[in-house]
mmCIF file of C-alpha atoms and ligand atoms in Angstrom:
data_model
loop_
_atom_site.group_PDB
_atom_site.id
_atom_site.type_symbol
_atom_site.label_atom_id
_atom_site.label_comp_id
_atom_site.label_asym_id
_atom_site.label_seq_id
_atom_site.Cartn_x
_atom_site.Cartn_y
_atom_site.Cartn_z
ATOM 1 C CA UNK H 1 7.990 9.691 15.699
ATOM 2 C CA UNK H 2 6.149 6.586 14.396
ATOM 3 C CA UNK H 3 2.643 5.559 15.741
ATOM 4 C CA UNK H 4 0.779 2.972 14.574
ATOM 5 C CA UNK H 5 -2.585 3.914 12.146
ATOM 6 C CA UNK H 6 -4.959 5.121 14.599
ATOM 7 C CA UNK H 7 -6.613 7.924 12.812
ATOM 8 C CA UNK H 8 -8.238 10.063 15.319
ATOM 9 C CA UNK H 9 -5.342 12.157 17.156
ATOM 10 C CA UNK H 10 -6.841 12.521 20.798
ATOM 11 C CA UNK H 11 -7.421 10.642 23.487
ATOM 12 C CA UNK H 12 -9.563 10.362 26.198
ATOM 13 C CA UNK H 13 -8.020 11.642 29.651
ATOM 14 C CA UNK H 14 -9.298 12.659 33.142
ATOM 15 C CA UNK H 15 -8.337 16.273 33.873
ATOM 16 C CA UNK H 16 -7.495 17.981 37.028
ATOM 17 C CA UNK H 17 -7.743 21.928 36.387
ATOM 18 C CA UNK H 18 -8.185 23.167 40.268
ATOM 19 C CA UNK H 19 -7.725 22.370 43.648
ATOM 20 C CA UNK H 20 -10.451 20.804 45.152
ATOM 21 C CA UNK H 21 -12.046 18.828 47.979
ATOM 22 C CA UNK H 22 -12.323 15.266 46.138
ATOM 23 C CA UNK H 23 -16.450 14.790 47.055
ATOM 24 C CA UNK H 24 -16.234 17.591 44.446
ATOM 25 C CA UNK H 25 -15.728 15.277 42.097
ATOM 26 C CA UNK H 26 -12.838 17.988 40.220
ATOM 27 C CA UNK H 27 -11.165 15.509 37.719
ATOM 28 C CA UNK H 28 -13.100 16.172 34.559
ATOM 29 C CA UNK H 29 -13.266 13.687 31.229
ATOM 30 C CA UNK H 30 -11.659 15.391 28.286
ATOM 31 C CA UNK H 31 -10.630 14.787 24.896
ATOM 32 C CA UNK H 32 -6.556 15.912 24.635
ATOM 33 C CA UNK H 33 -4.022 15.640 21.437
ATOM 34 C CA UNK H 34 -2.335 12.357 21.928
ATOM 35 C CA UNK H 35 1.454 12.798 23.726
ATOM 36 C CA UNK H 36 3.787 13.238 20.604
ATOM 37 C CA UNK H 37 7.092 11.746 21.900
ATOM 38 C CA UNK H 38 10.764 13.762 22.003
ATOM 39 C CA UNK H 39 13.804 12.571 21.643
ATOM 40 C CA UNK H 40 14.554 9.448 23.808
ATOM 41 C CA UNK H 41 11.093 9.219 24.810
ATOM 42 C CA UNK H 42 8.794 6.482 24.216
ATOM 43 C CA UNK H 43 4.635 6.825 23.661
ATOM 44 C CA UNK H 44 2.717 4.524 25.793
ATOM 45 C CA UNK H 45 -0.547 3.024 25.341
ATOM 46 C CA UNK H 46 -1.749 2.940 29.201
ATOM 47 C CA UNK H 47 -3.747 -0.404 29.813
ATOM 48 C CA UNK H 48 -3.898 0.289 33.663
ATOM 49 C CA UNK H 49 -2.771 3.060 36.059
ATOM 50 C CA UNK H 50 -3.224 2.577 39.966
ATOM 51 C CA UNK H 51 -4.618 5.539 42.201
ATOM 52 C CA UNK H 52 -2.838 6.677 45.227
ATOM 53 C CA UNK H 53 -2.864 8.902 48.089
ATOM 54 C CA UNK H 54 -0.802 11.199 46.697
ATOM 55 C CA UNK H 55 -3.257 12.024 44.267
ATOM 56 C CA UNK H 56 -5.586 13.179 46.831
ATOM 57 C CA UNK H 57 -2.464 15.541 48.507
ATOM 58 C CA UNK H 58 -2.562 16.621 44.920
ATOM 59 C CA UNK H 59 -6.069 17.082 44.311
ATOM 60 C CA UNK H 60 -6.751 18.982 47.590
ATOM 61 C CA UNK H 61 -3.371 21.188 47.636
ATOM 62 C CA UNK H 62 -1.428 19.564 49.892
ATOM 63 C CA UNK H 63 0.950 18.780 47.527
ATOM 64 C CA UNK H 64 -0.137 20.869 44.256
ATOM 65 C CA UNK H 65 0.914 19.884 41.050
ATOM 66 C CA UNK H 66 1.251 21.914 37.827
ATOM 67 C CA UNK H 67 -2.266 22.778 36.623
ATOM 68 C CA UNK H 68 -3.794 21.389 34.352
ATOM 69 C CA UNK H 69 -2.748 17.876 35.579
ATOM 70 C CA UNK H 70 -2.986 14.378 33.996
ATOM 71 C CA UNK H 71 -2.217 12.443 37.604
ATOM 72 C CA UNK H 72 -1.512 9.290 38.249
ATOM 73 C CA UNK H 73 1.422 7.576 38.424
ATOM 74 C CA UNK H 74 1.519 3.797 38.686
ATOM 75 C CA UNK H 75 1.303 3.679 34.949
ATOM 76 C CA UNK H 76 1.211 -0.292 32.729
ATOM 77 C CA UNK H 77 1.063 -0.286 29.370
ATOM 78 C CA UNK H 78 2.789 -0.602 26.123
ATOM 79 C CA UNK H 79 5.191 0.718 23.746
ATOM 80 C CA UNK H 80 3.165 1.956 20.786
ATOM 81 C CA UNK H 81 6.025 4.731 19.470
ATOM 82 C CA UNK H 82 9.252 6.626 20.032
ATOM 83 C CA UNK H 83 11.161 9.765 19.554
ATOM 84 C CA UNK H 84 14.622 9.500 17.668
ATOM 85 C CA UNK H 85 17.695 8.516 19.479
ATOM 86 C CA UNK H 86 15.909 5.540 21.308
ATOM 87 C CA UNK H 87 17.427 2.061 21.950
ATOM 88 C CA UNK H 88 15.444 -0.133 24.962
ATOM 89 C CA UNK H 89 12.481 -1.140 23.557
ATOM 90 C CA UNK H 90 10.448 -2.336 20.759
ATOM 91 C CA UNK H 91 6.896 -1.820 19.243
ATOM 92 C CA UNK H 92 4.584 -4.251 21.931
ATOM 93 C CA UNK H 93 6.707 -3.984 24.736
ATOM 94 C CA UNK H 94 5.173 -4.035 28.188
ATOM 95 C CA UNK H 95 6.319 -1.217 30.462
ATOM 96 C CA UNK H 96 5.672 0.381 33.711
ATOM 97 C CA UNK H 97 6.676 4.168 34.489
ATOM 98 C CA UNK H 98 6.866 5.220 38.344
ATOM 99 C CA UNK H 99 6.421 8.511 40.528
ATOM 100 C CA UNK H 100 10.084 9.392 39.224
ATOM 101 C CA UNK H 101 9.570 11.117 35.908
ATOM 102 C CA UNK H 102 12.924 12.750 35.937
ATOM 103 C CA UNK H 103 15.935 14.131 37.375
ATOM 104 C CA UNK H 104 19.044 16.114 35.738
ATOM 105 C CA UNK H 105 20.979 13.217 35.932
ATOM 106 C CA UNK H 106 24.224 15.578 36.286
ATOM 107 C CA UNK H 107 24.082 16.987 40.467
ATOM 108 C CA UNK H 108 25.766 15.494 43.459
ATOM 109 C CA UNK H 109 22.640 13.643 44.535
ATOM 110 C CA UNK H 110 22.157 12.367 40.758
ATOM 111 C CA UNK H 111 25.457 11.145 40.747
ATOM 112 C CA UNK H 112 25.472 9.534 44.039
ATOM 113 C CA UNK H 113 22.082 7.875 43.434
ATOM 114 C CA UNK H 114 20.070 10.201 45.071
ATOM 115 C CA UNK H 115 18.064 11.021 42.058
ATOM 116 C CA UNK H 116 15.080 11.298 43.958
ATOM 117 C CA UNK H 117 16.571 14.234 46.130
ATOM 118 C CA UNK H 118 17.861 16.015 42.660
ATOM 119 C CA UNK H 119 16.575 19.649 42.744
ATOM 120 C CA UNK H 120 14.903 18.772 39.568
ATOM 121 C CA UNK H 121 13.177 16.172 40.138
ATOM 122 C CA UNK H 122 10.042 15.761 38.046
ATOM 123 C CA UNK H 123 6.948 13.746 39.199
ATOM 124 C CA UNK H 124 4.964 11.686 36.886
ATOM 125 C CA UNK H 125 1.444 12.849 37.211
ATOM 126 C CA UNK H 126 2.255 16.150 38.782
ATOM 127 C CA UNK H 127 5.334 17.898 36.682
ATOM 128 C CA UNK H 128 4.733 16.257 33.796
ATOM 129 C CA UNK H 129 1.217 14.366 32.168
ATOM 130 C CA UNK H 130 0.559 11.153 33.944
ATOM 131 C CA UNK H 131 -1.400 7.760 33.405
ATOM 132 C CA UNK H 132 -5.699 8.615 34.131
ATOM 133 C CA UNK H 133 -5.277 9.203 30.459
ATOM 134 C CA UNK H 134 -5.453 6.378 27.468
ATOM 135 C CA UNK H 135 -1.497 7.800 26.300
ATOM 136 C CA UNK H 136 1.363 9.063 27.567
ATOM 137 C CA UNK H 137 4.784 10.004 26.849
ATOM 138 C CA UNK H 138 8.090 9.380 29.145
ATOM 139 C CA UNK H 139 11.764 8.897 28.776
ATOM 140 C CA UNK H 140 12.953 5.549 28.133
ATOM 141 C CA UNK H 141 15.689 5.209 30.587
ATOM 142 C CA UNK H 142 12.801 6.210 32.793
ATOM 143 C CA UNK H 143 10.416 2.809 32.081
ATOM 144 C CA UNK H 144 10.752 -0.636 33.087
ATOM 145 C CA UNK H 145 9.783 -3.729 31.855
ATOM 146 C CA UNK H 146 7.241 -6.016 33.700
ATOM 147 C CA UNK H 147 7.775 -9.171 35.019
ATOM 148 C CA UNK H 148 5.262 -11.875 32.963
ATOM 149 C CA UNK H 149 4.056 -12.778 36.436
ATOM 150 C CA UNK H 150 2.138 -10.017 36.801
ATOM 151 C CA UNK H 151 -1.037 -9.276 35.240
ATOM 152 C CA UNK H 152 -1.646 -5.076 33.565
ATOM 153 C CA UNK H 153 -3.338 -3.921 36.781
ATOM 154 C CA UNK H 154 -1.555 -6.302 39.340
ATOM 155 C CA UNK H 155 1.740 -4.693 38.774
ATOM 156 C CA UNK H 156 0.552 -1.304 39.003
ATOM 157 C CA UNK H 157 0.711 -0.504 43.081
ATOM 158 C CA UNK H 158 4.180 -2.715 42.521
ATOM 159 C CA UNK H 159 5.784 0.755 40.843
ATOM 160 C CA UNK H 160 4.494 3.058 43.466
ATOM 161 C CA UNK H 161 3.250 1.141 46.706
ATOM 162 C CA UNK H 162 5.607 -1.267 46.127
ATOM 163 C CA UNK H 163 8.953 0.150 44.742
ATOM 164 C CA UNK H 164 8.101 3.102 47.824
ATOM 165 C CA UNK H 165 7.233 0.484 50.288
ATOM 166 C CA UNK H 166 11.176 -1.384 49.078
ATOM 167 C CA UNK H 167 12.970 1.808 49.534
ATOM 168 C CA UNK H 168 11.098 2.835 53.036
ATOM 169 C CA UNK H 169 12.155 -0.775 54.012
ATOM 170 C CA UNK H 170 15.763 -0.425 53.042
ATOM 171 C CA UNK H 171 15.719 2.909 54.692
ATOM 172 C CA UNK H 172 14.787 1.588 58.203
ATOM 173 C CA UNK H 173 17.853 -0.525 58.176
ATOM 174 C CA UNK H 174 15.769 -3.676 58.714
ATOM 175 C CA UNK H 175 18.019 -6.909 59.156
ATOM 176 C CA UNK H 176 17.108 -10.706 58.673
ATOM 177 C CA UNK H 177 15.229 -11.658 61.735
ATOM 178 C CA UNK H 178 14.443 -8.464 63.473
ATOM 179 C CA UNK H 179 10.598 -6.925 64.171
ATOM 180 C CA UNK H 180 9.157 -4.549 62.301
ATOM 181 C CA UNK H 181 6.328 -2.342 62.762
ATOM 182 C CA UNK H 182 4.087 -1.029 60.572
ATOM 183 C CA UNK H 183 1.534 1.782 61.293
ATOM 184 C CA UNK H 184 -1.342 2.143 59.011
ATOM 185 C CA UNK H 185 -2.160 -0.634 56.551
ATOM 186 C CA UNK H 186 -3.105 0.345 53.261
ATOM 187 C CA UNK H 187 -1.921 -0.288 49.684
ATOM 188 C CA UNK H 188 1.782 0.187 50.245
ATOM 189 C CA UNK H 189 2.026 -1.889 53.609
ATOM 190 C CA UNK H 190 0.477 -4.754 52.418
ATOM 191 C CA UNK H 191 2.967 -5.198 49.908
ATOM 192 C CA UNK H 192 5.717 -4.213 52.333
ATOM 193 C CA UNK H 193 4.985 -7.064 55.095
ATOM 194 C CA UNK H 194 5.398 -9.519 52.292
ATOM 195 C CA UNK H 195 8.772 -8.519 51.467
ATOM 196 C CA UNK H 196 9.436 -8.393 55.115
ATOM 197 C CA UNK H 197 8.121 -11.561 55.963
ATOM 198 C CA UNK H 198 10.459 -13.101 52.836
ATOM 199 C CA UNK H 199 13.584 -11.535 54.533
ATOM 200 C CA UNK H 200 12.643 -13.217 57.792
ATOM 201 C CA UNK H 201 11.530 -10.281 59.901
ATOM 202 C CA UNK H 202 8.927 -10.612 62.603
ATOM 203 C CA UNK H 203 6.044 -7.890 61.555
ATOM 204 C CA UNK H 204 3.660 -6.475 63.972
ATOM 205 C CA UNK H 205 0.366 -3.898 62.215
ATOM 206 C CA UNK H 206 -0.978 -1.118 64.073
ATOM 207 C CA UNK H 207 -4.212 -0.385 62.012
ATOM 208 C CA UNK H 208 -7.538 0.427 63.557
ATOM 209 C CA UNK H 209 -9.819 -1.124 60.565
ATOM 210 C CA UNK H 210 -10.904 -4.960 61.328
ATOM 211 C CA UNK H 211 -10.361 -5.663 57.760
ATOM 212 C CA UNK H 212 -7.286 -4.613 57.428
ATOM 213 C CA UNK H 213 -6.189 -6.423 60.549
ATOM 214 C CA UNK H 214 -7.097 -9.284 59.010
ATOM 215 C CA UNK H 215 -5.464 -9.050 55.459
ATOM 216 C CA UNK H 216 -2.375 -8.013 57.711
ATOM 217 C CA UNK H 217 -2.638 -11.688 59.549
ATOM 218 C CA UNK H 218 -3.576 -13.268 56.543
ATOM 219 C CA UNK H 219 -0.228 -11.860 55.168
ATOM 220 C CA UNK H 220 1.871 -13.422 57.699
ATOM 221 C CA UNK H 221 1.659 -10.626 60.588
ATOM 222 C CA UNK H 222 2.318 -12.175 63.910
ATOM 223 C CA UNK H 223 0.205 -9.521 65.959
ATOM 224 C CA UNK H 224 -2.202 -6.498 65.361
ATOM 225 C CA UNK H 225 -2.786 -3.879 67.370
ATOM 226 C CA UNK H 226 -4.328 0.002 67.434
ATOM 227 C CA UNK H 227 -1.338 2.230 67.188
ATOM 228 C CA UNK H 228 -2.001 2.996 70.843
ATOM 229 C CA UNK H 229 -1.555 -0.763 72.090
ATOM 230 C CA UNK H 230 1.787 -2.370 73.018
ATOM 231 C CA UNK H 231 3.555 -4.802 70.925
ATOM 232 C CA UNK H 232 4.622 -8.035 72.575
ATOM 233 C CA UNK H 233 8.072 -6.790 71.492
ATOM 234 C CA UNK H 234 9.839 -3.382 70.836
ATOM 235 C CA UNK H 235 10.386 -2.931 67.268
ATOM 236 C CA UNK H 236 13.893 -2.895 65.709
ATOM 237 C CA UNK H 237 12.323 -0.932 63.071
ATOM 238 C CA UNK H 238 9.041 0.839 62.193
ATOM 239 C CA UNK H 239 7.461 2.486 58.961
ATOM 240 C CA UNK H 240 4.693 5.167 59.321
ATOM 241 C CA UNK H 241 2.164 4.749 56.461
ATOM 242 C CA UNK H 242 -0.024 7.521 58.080
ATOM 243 C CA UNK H 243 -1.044 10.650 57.441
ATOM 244 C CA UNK H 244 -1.633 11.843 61.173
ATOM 245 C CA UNK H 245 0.968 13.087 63.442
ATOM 246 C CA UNK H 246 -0.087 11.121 66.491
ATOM 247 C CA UNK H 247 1.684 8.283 64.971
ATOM 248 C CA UNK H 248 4.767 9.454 65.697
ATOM 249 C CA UNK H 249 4.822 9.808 69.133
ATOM 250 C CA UNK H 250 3.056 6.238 69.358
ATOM 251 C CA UNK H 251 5.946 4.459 67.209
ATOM 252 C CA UNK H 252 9.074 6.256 69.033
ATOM 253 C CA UNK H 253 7.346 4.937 72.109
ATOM 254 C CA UNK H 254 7.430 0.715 71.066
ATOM 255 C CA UNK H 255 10.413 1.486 69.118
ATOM 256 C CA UNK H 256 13.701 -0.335 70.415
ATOM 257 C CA UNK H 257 16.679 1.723 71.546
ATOM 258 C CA UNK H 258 18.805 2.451 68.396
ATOM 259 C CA UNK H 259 15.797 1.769 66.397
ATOM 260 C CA UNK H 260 14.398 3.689 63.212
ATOM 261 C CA UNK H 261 11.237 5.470 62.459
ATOM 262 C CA UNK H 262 10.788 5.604 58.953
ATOM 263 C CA UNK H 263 7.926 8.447 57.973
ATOM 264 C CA UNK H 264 6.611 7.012 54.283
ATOM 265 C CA UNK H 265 3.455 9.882 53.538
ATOM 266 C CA UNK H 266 5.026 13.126 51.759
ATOM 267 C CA UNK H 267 2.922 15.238 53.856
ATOM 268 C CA UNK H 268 1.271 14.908 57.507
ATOM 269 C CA UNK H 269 -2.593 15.960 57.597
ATOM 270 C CA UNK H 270 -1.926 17.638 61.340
ATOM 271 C CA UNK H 271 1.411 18.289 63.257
ATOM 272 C CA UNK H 272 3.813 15.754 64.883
ATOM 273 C CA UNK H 273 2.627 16.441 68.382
ATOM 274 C CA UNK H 274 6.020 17.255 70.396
ATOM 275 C CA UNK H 275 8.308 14.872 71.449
ATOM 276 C CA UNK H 276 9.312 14.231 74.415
ATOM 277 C CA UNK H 277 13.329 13.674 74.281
ATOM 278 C CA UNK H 278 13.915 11.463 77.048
ATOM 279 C CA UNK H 279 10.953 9.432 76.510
ATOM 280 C CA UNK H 280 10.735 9.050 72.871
ATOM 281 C CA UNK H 281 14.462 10.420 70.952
ATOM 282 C CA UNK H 282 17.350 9.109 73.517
ATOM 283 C CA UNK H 283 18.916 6.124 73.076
ATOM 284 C CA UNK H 284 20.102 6.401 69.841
ATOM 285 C CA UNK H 285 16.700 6.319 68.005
ATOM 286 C CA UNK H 286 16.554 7.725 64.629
ATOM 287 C CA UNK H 287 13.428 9.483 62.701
ATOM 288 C CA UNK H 288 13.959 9.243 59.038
ATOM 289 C CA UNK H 289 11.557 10.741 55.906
ATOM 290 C CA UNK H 290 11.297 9.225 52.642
ATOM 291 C CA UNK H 291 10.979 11.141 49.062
ATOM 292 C CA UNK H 292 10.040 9.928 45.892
ATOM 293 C CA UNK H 293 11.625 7.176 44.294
ATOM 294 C CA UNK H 294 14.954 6.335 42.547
ATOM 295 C CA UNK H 295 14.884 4.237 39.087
ATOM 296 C CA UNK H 296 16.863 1.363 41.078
ATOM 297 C CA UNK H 297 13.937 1.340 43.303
ATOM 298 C CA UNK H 298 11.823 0.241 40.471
ATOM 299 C CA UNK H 299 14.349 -1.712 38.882
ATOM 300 C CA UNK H 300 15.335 -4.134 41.933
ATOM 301 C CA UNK H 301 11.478 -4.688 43.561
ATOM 302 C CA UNK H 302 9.957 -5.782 40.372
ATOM 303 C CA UNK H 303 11.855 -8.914 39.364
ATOM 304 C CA UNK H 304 11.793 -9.025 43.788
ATOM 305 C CA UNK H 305 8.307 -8.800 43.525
ATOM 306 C CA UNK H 306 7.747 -11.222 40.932
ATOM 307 C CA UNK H 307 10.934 -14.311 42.872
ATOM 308 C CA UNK H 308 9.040 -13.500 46.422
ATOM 309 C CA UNK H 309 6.066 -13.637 44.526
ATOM 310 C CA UNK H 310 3.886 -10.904 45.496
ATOM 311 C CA UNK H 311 0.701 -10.805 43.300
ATOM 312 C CA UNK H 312 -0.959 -7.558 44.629
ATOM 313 C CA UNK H 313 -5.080 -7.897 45.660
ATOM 314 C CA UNK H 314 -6.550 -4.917 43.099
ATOM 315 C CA UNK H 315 -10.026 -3.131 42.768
ATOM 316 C CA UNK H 316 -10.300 -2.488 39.189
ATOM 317 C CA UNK H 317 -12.755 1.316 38.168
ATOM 318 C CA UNK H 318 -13.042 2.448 34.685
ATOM 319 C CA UNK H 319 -11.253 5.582 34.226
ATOM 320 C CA UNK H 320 -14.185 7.589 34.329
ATOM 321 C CA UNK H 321 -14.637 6.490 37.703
ATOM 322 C CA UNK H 322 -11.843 8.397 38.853
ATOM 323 C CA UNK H 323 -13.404 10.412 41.487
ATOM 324 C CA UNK H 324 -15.197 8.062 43.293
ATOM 325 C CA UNK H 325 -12.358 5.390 43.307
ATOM 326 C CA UNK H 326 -10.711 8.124 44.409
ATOM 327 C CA UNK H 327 -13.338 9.164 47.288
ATOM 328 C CA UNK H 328 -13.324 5.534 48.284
ATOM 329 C CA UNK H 329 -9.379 5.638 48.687
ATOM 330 C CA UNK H 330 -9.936 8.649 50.979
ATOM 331 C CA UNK H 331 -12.865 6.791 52.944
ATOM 332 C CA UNK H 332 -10.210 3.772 53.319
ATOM 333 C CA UNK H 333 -13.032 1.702 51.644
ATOM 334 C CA UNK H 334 -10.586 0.301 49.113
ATOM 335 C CA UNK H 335 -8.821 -3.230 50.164
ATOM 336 C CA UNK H 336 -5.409 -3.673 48.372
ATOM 337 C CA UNK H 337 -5.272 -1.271 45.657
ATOM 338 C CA UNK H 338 -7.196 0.588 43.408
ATOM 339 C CA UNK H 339 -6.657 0.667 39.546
ATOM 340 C CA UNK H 340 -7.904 2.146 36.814
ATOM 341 C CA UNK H 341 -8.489 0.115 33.907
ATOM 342 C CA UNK H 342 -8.205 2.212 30.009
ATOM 343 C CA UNK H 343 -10.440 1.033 27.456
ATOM 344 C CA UNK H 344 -10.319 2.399 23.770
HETATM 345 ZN ZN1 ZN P 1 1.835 6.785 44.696
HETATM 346 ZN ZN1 ZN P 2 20.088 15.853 39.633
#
């Protein structure tokens, strides 16, 4: 590998070893030996890495990763070294690495460009070391460059909120001109009603918070509601950014026939309550899940992101202020998104 002179070999990383509530502040400051890149991998020197809800299913063992953990997985930074046999980038370049860490590259899905369904599927952040760390080490076919529009931490909820938010919208099916709902309005909805608004679509938010009902209007949303309320129109299409099962019901129900429920979370917090078939299922509706992330994802919402444009609204914590950004993500306290900023 080449890496340029730094002479101390570690860096600086926030460290989950157990599964914890998150007030128990678990993510622990420790020195680890700098990432030493393999073949076709690149070393990156992280400048920002966004925080996400996933990382509190991950923290409290909803969704445990391999311990110990480096999380975090909206990762910015730049290419300081490689491992032989690589081609894409050079020494400076600025890259982003997503949720998608992996995948064999060889199964049906892979092949079919499912690589986000691919039985080995690796998550950055919770199969292999991720970005609350001032290094780390990925695949090059697995980075992407960054539009210049974007500042470090603006364009970090773009690879998960965003590319996520890009493939839940293609999953619903969502045409020019139709209504969309979305439940819940947090870091990757906010990014979503922009794209939706660019295609044309009609987007009603069912959100309880005030302030998030009005970033949602601010953003071009034509109506907000509780996720109880009644839309002034049934929804072609919906997206559940929850993690509560009551939203189910409560979307099926305002959802037109032949419509699509898109479920965007990886896990519920309590059971889908049970659905009533007549009421909430005929007519042709559809309930559909989302997991992980392709590279295409990535690849087609950033230079999207940056045409539309969407310029992300960020809360920026030092990295040592992992938990409480963290705790404050959990509260919903956090408008927009919250990043962590890497300092040497
Ligand atoms: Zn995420
Ligand atoms: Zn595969």
């Amino acid at each position: 590998m080449s890496r340029i002179g730094t002479e101390d070999e570690e860096m600086k990383a926030m460290v989950l070893k157990e599964i914890s509530p998150i007030e128990k502040e678990p993510l622990k400051m420790e020195d680890l030996p700098d990432p030493v890149p393999g073949p076709k991998q690149i070393l990156v020197k992280i400048s920002a890495c966004g925080i996400c809800h996933t990382e509190l299913d991950e923290i409290e063992g909803r969704l445990p990763p391999r311990l110990p953990m480096v999380l975090g997985h909206q990762i910015v930074g730049r290419v300081e070294g490689w491992g032989s046999g690589t081609t894409k980038f050079i020494l400076g370049d600025r890259v982003g690495i997503a949720w998608i860490n992996s995948a064999c590259g060889k199964c049906h899905f892979c092949i079919g460009g499912l690589e986000n369904l691919c039985s080995e599927f690796r998550g950055t952040g919770c199969h292999a070391y991720g970005g609350y760390a001032q290094y780390t080490v990925v695949s090059e076919d697995f980075a992407y460059f960054i539009p210049k529009r974007f500042s470090d931490a603006e364009a970090t909820p773009l690879l998960c909120a965003g590319a996520i938010g890009y493939r839940d919208l293609i999953l619903s099916g969502i045409r020019k001109g139709q209504t969309l709902g979305l439940f819940g309005f947090g870091a990757s909805a906010h990014i979503v009603i922009q794209t939706a608004r660019y295609w044309g679509c009609e987007v009603f938010v069912f959100t309880r918070g005030e302030e998030h009902r009005n970033l949602a209007k601010k953003l071009g949303a034509s109506w907000t509601g509780g996720p109880e309320d009644k839309p002034p129109e049934k929804l072609h299409c919906a997206i559940d950014f929850t993690p509560v099962g009551e939203t189910v019901p409560q979307a099926l129900r305002v959802l037109e026939k032949g419509g699509r429920l898109v479920l965007a979370v990886i896990r519920k917090r309590n059971p889908i309550p049970p659905l009533d078939y007549a009421q909430l299922l005929w007519d042709e509706k559809e309930l559909k899940s989302v997991a992980n992330i392709t590279r295409k994802d990535a690849q087609e919402f950033l230079p999207l992101a940056s045409e539309i444009p969407i310029i992300p609204e960020v809360r920026e914590f030092k990295l040592e202020e992992a938990n409480q950004a963290l705790i404050l993500l959990k509260q919903g306290k956090i408008q927009g998104a919250g990043v962590l900023r890497m300092h040497d």
